[in-house]
Amino acid sequence: MRIGIFGDSADPQCAAVAREAAALGADTLYVDSRALDEGQPLSMLDGQTFYLGNPVDDVTGFYVRTIPAPYVPAMQKDDSLVLYEDWFTLFNQTRERAAYFLAWLLKLSHRGATLVNGPHAASVMQYKPYQLHALRSLGAKVPRTLISNDPAAIRAFHAEVKDVIFKPVLGGAITRTLDDEALGRLDTVKASPVIFQERVPGDDLRVMLVGDEIVSSVAIETPQQHLDFRDDPVYSSGGAQYREVVLPEAIQRFCRSAAKACGLVFAGIDLKQRGKDFVFLELNSSPIYMDVELKLGHRISRALARRVVEGARSVR
């Protein structure tokens, strides 16, 4: 049998899942997210799907590492990004390519294929306000949060909370501190809402969950604690260390319930821990995990491959 991987064969996580799938007796079909960018042949003919000229409807289980999204083509010029002169045509081409892949994934989901994670869940996870709603509805502890484009409301929130950070509603940028310089530029938020949150002290925890199984739970350790560990040069260069953390049963239940509420089979869950206090920050539908797997031996790729292979075998 075959399973599929939506992603780049050079991606270490994709390669690791493929190796584990092979150990379970499954071959891997890579569906490169750049295939349409490179003009590779893809077709849907009367409900049948062809990739690189070959039929692929026998593949009923997929690890979805990436889902292509439309983007505005830009280039660096001097000290700023500028659009290409033909940006509108190029943007619409990226939109059509992304729509093709998304339609393929939706079709697979409709047919009952196993997708880890499917496009519904992956798209929902982009919207952080919904994640916070889902966590609150379960009774999980989350930071005090204001999502607003109203400078007056933001100043009032800052005056009350004092130590405030901010980040985009859709994600994709590093968390920043709402300091005096940022407060002086608040009029710019009128154009679009921003997430403002109480800063939560404590250790950065990353929990990896596949189905109901928590396959990894670690504290991320670097020489200096940064507001956002992704911005830490030690972390980004691969020099971070990880300490295994045993979560209380109640926090494990919250992790499982949060993933289910957001439709995630595979989830990376970020928390802050201070003593016995755990605060949920957000969920990620395609978290990066290979550094933890290699350094601590947590078998995250094996759990992913098993979920996809067993799911594919159960599909008729």
XYZ file of N, CA and C in Angstrom, residues 79-252:
522
model
N 16.124 48.994 1.052
C 15.825 48.511 2.404
C 14.356 48.128 2.593
N 13.651 47.893 1.489
C 12.224 47.578 1.634
C 11.809 46.531 0.607
N 10.611 45.951 0.842
C 10.029 45.017 -0.102
C 9.127 45.772 -1.064
N 9.242 45.460 -2.349
C 8.387 46.084 -3.350
C 7.738 44.992 -4.186
N 6.546 45.279 -4.719
C 5.831 44.328 -5.545
C 6.430 44.262 -6.948
N 6.336 43.086 -7.555
C 6.666 42.994 -8.970
C 5.664 43.805 -9.781
N 6.104 44.263 -10.940
C 5.201 45.049 -11.780
C 3.987 44.236 -12.205
N 4.153 42.940 -12.408
C 3.040 42.079 -12.812
C 2.510 41.283 -11.620
N 2.533 41.887 -10.420
C 2.173 41.170 -9.189
C 0.748 40.640 -9.235
N -0.166 41.358 -9.897
C -1.560 40.940 -9.875
C -1.732 39.607 -10.601
N -1.091 39.467 -11.753
C -1.151 38.207 -12.502
C -0.511 37.075 -11.700
N 0.652 37.336 -11.126
C 1.356 36.308 -10.360
C 0.573 35.919 -9.109
N -0.046 36.894 -8.441
C -0.846 36.582 -7.257
C -2.017 35.676 -7.625
N -2.695 35.980 -8.724
C -3.829 35.152 -9.124
C -3.397 33.747 -9.524
N -2.204 33.605 -10.081
C -1.695 32.271 -10.388
C -1.437 31.479 -9.106
N -0.846 32.127 -8.091
C -0.627 31.422 -6.822
C -1.955 31.071 -6.163
N -2.945 31.930 -6.336
C -4.266 31.647 -5.757
C -4.903 30.434 -6.419
N -4.795 30.332 -7.733
C -5.369 29.191 -8.450
C -4.631 27.892 -8.104
N -3.317 27.966 -7.966
C -2.554 26.774 -7.603
C -2.941 26.308 -6.199
N -3.064 27.257 -5.261
C -3.463 26.899 -3.899
C -4.870 26.312 -3.889
N -5.771 26.858 -4.712
C -7.148 26.362 -4.768
C -7.186 24.925 -5.285
N -6.324 24.595 -6.244
C -6.276 23.225 -6.760
C -5.894 22.244 -5.661
N -4.809 22.539 -4.941
C -4.368 21.644 -3.866
C -5.404 21.537 -2.757
N -6.021 22.669 -2.413
C -7.025 22.650 -1.354
C -8.232 21.811 -1.783
N -8.651 21.947 -3.046
C -9.767 21.151 -3.551
C -9.432 19.657 -3.519
N -8.199 19.307 -3.845
C -7.763 17.916 -3.791
C -7.869 17.381 -2.368
N -7.373 18.151 -1.400
C -7.428 17.720 -0.001
C -8.870 17.608 0.491
N -9.705 18.553 0.107
C -11.112 18.490 0.505
C -11.795 17.271 -0.105
N -11.458 16.967 -1.342
C -12.008 15.783 -1.995
C -11.594 14.516 -1.245
N -10.323 14.435 -0.860
C -9.845 13.285 -0.093
C -10.596 13.158 1.225
N -10.777 14.279 1.897
C -11.495 14.265 3.175
C -12.931 13.787 2.977
N -13.575 14.248 1.908
C -14.955 13.868 1.628
C -15.073 12.375 1.351
N -14.038 11.791 0.741
C -14.043 10.359 0.426
C -13.708 9.499 1.650
N -13.354 10.126 2.769
C -13.051 9.361 3.972
C -11.594 9.044 4.162
N -10.711 9.666 3.362
C -9.280 9.425 3.530
C -8.808 9.967 4.877
N -7.719 9.396 5.381
C -7.102 9.863 6.621
C -6.128 10.983 6.292
N -6.375 12.178 6.836
C -5.506 13.331 6.615
C -5.011 13.830 7.966
N -3.703 13.924 8.103
C -3.104 14.379 9.357
C -2.167 15.556 9.052
N -2.714 16.818 9.172
C -4.093 17.209 9.495
C -4.811 17.652 8.221
N -6.122 17.546 8.220
C -6.893 17.959 7.066
C -6.962 19.472 6.919
N -7.436 19.957 5.764
C -7.442 21.399 5.500
C -8.384 22.181 6.402
N -9.481 21.555 6.860
C -10.385 22.287 7.740
C -9.662 22.702 9.011
N -9.000 21.747 9.648
C -8.303 22.040 10.898
C -7.141 22.995 10.677
N -6.377 22.774 9.611
C -5.220 23.631 9.362
C -5.634 25.076 9.133
N -6.743 25.295 8.450
C -7.190 26.670 8.210
C -7.702 27.316 9.483
N -8.419 26.536 10.315
C -8.927 27.074 11.577
C -7.770 27.512 12.474
N -6.663 26.757 12.452
C -5.553 27.046 13.363
C -4.840 28.347 13.048
N -5.074 28.895 11.856
C -4.482 30.186 11.536
C -5.115 31.313 12.344
N -6.315 31.086 12.825
C -7.076 32.160 13.455
C -6.993 32.029 14.972
N -6.038 32.741 15.554
C -5.739 32.603 16.980
C -6.919 32.972 17.883
N -7.765 33.948 17.539
C -8.910 34.212 18.420
C -9.812 33.001 18.602
N -9.966 32.188 17.566
C -10.787 30.984 17.716
C -10.129 29.994 18.664
N -8.811 29.839 18.560
C -8.112 28.951 19.481
C -8.371 29.354 20.932
N -8.265 30.655 21.194
C -8.496 31.143 22.563
C -9.921 30.846 23.013
N -10.879 31.011 22.087
C -12.276 30.700 22.412
C -12.423 29.227 22.774
N -11.811 28.356 21.963
C -11.925 26.919 22.217
C -11.308 26.560 23.566
N -10.151 27.145 23.878
C -9.488 26.847 25.148
C -10.314 27.349 26.337
N -10.838 28.568 26.217
C -11.668 29.105 27.309
C -12.908 28.252 27.529
N -13.520 27.808 26.424
C -14.758 27.043 26.544
C -14.541 25.719 27.277
N -13.289 25.223 27.256
C -12.961 23.978 27.950
C -12.588 24.219 29.410
N -12.417 25.490 29.770
C -12.002 25.812 31.131
C -10.505 25.896 31.304
N -9.747 25.857 30.200
C -8.294 25.975 30.288
C -7.909 27.410 30.622
N -6.820 27.557 31.340
C -6.343 28.887 31.697
C -5.588 29.487 30.523
N -5.972 30.719 30.127
C -5.313 31.427 29.035
C -4.957 32.834 29.517
N -4.039 33.525 28.846
C -3.695 34.883 29.264
C -4.867 35.845 29.074
N -4.896 36.888 29.880
C -5.867 37.959 29.618
C -5.572 38.526 28.234
N -6.616 38.728 27.437
C -6.423 39.040 26.020
C -7.393 40.114 25.550
N -6.859 41.045 24.770
C -7.661 42.027 24.051
C -7.302 41.916 22.573
N -8.314 41.801 21.715
C -8.107 41.794 20.266
C -8.841 43.012 19.722
N -8.091 43.967 19.201
C -8.727 45.257 18.917
C -7.921 46.069 17.914
N -8.643 47.012 17.254
C -7.995 48.056 16.451
C -8.304 49.432 17.040
N -8.715 49.470 18.306
C -9.119 50.704 18.986
C -7.987 51.157 19.912
N -7.248 52.199 19.541
C -6.140 52.650 20.378
C -6.555 52.965 21.817
N -7.733 53.516 22.016
C -8.179 53.854 23.371
C -8.365 52.582 24.207
N -8.970 51.556 23.605
C -9.167 50.303 24.329
C -7.825 49.646 24.631
N -6.882 49.765 23.714
C -5.566 49.153 23.919
C -4.817 49.872 25.045
N -4.889 51.199 25.062
C -4.226 51.952 26.138
C -4.846 51.616 27.490
N -6.149 51.479 27.537
C -6.815 51.124 28.799
C -6.404 49.732 29.257
N -6.298 48.787 28.311
C -5.866 47.428 28.642
C -4.432 47.452 29.184
N -3.578 48.226 28.544
C -2.190 48.327 28.989
C -2.099 48.957 30.374
N -2.890 49.983 30.626
C -2.868 50.637 31.934
C -3.283 49.686 33.045
N -4.203 48.767 32.732
C -4.683 47.823 33.732
C -3.733 46.632 33.904
N -3.271 46.069 32.785
C -2.474 44.837 32.834
C -0.986 45.124 33.066
N -0.503 46.256 32.549
C 0.880 46.730 32.691
C 1.834 46.027 31.717
N 2.086 44.742 31.936
C 3.059 44.014 31.120
C 2.326 43.312 29.985
N 2.387 43.897 28.774
C 1.565 43.444 27.649
C 2.457 43.126 26.457
N 2.093 42.055 25.759
C 2.766 41.706 24.501
C 1.727 41.781 23.372
N 2.195 41.792 22.126
C 1.248 41.805 20.999
C 1.760 40.941 19.862
N 0.788 40.419 19.060
C 1.106 39.568 17.925
C -0.052 39.621 16.945
N 0.164 39.199 15.703
C -0.908 39.295 14.699
C -2.016 38.272 14.905
N -3.193 38.603 14.416
C -4.347 37.707 14.523
C -4.116 36.427 13.737
N -3.472 36.532 12.573
C -3.248 35.372 11.708
C -1.923 34.687 11.984
N -1.077 35.255 12.788
C 0.228 34.660 13.043
C 1.230 35.048 11.968
N 2.401 34.416 12.045
C 3.424 34.658 11.045
C 4.442 35.715 11.432
N 4.378 36.221 12.661
C 5.350 37.206 13.118
C 5.711 36.926 14.569
N 6.884 37.410 14.962
C 7.378 37.210 16.320
C 6.595 38.093 17.293
N 6.347 37.574 18.491
C 5.675 38.332 19.539
C 6.565 39.485 20.006
N 5.955 40.658 20.236
C 6.687 41.842 20.671
C 6.094 42.395 21.957
N 6.879 43.242 22.650
C 6.418 43.896 23.871
C 5.741 45.210 23.532
N 4.637 45.484 24.190
C 3.952 46.767 24.011
C 4.654 47.792 24.903
N 5.784 48.297 24.420
C 6.579 49.258 25.173
C 6.201 50.682 24.765
N 6.942 51.672 25.285
C 6.606 53.074 25.003
C 6.671 53.381 23.513
N 7.655 52.787 22.830
C 7.778 53.043 21.392
C 6.572 52.497 20.638
N 6.131 51.278 20.996
C 4.962 50.685 20.346
C 3.691 51.444 20.711
N 3.582 51.894 21.961
C 2.406 52.684 22.366
C 2.310 53.977 21.563
N 3.445 54.519 21.184
C 3.443 55.754 20.396
C 2.996 55.552 18.961
N 2.877 54.308 18.506
C 2.471 54.023 17.124
C 1.092 53.361 17.063
N 0.303 53.491 18.109
C -0.962 52.757 18.175
C -1.967 53.160 17.103
N -1.844 54.358 16.558
C -2.799 54.755 15.517
C -2.729 53.834 14.298
N -1.599 53.134 14.129
C -1.461 52.252 12.963
C -2.350 51.024 13.072
N -2.814 50.680 14.295
C -3.639 49.476 14.432
C -5.057 49.698 13.922
N -5.437 50.943 13.646
C -6.790 51.187 13.141
C -7.041 50.435 11.838
N -5.980 50.156 11.098
C -6.132 49.485 9.808
C -6.532 48.023 9.966
N -6.122 47.369 11.072
C -6.476 45.961 11.279
C -6.245 45.600 12.743
N -7.090 44.730 13.295
C -6.954 44.351 14.710
C -5.648 43.613 14.990
N -5.209 43.693 16.231
C -4.004 43.029 16.716
C -4.360 42.339 18.034
N -3.674 41.232 18.338
C -3.865 40.546 19.613
C -2.923 41.147 20.654
N -3.487 41.604 21.774
C -2.713 42.105 22.908
C -2.998 41.188 24.093
N -1.912 40.742 24.751
C -2.082 39.785 25.845
C -1.212 40.144 27.041
N -1.710 39.742 28.194
C -0.907 39.773 29.399
C 0.324 38.880 29.190
N 1.487 39.397 29.539
C 2.702 38.590 29.443
C 2.721 37.572 30.580
N 2.945 36.311 30.216
C 2.917 35.233 31.205
C 4.341 34.766 31.472
N 4.825 34.860 32.710
C 6.168 34.370 33.011
C 6.186 32.854 33.115
N 7.382 32.285 33.071
C 7.505 30.847 33.272
C 8.255 30.154 32.153
N 8.373 28.832 32.288
C 9.059 28.007 31.293
C 8.190 27.835 30.058
N 8.850 27.785 28.894
C 8.149 27.509 27.632
C 8.021 26.004 27.452
N 6.788 25.509 27.367
C 6.547 24.091 27.148
C 5.988 23.869 25.748
N 6.410 22.778 25.128
C 5.847 22.361 23.841
C 5.394 20.903 23.986
N 4.099 20.680 23.751
C 3.503 19.350 23.857
C 3.138 18.869 22.463
N 3.538 17.648 22.104
C 3.178 17.043 20.824
C 2.160 15.940 21.072
N 1.049 16.028 20.378
C -0.041 15.086 20.574
C -0.444 14.506 19.233
N -0.556 13.176 19.149
C -1.046 12.486 17.957
C -2.237 11.639 18.387
N -3.414 11.983 17.886
C -4.621 11.330 18.368
C -4.800 11.644 19.841
N -4.975 10.620 20.643
C -5.096 10.807 22.089
C -3.766 10.624 22.813
N -2.706 10.372 22.063
C -1.423 10.060 22.686
C -0.531 11.298 22.750
N -0.096 11.648 23.959
C 0.904 12.698 24.119
C 2.265 12.042 23.929
N 2.897 12.316 22.788
C 4.131 11.625 22.436
C 5.378 12.399 22.858
N 5.208 13.657 23.230
C 6.350 14.453 23.668
C 5.838 15.621 24.497
N 6.555 15.906 25.580
C 6.230 17.058 26.421
C 7.535 17.574 27.008
N 7.971 18.759 26.561
C 9.295 19.246 26.946
C 9.245 20.723 27.318
N 10.206 21.112 28.143
C 10.498 22.522 28.391
C 11.661 22.904 27.482
N 11.553 24.054 26.827
C 12.585 24.529 25.907
C 13.562 25.388 26.704
N 14.844 24.993 26.699
C 15.835 25.666 27.525
C 16.914 26.308 26.661
N 17.103 27.618 26.845
C 18.167 28.379 26.194
C 18.872 29.211 27.269
N 20.101 29.694 27.000
C 20.826 30.442 28.024
C 20.062 31.648 28.570
N 19.325 32.329 27.708
C 18.524 33.471 28.132
C 17.085 33.257 27.683
N 16.143 33.608 28.551
C 14.735 33.474 28.168
C 14.328 34.673 27.319
N 13.745 34.407 26.161
C 13.254 35.447 25.270
C 11.733 35.507 25.344
N 11.212 36.658 24.942
C 9.761 36.821 24.918
C 9.117 35.756 24.038
N 9.723 35.484 22.900
C 9.251 34.452 21.973
C 10.442 33.559 21.674
N 10.396 32.289 22.103
C 11.571 31.428 21.962
C 11.998 31.254 20.507
N 11.070 31.460 19.559
C 11.431 31.347 18.145
C 12.414 32.435 17.734
N 12.446 33.543 18.500
C 13.326 34.666 18.209
C 14.681 34.518 18.888
N 14.855 33.461 19.658
C 16.106 33.232 20.368
C 17.138 32.687 19.380
N 18.295 33.350 19.211
C 19.283 32.862 18.237
C 19.802 31.473 18.565
N 19.846 31.099 19.840
C 20.277 29.749 20.210
C 19.262 28.734 19.725
N 17.962 29.029 19.907
C 16.907 28.124 19.450
C 16.916 28.015 17.921
N 16.965 29.169 17.241
C 16.867 29.156 15.776
C 18.086 28.505 15.122
N 19.223 28.467 15.826
C 20.418 27.828 15.262
C 20.519 26.354 15.638
N 19.511 25.852 16.374
C 19.498 24.444 16.740
C 20.248 24.124 18.020
N 20.579 25.163 18.801
C 21.352 24.937 20.010
C 20.540 24.789 21.279
N 19.222 24.831 21.179
C 18.387 24.712 22.374
C 18.485 23.308 22.954
N 18.269 23.234 24.253
C 18.179 21.950 24.929
C 16.749 21.755 25.424
N 16.389 20.504 25.673
C 15.011 20.202 26.061
C 15.005 19.344 27.324
N 14.098 19.656 28.197
C 13.936 18.896 29.441
C 12.551 18.263 29.452
N 12.523 16.951 29.622
C 11.230 16.266 29.640
C 10.391 16.734 30.819
N 9.111 16.921 30.558
C 8.174 17.394 31.573
C 7.019 16.399 31.656
N 6.695 15.980 32.857
C 5.529 15.122 33.076
C 4.350 16.029 33.433
N 3.361 16.062 32.571
C 2.206 16.935 32.779
C 1.217 16.311 33.756
N 0.620 17.121 34.620
C -0.472 16.599 35.458
C -1.592 16.058 34.582
N -2.307 15.073 35.095
C -3.361 14.439 34.310
C -4.393 15.452 33.838
N -4.717 16.450 34.661
C -5.718 17.453 34.266
C -5.240 18.250 33.051
N -3.949 18.589 33.005
C -3.409 19.337 31.864
C -3.368 18.456 30.629
N -3.063 17.170 30.802
C -3.119 16.244 29.661
C -4.526 16.191 29.075
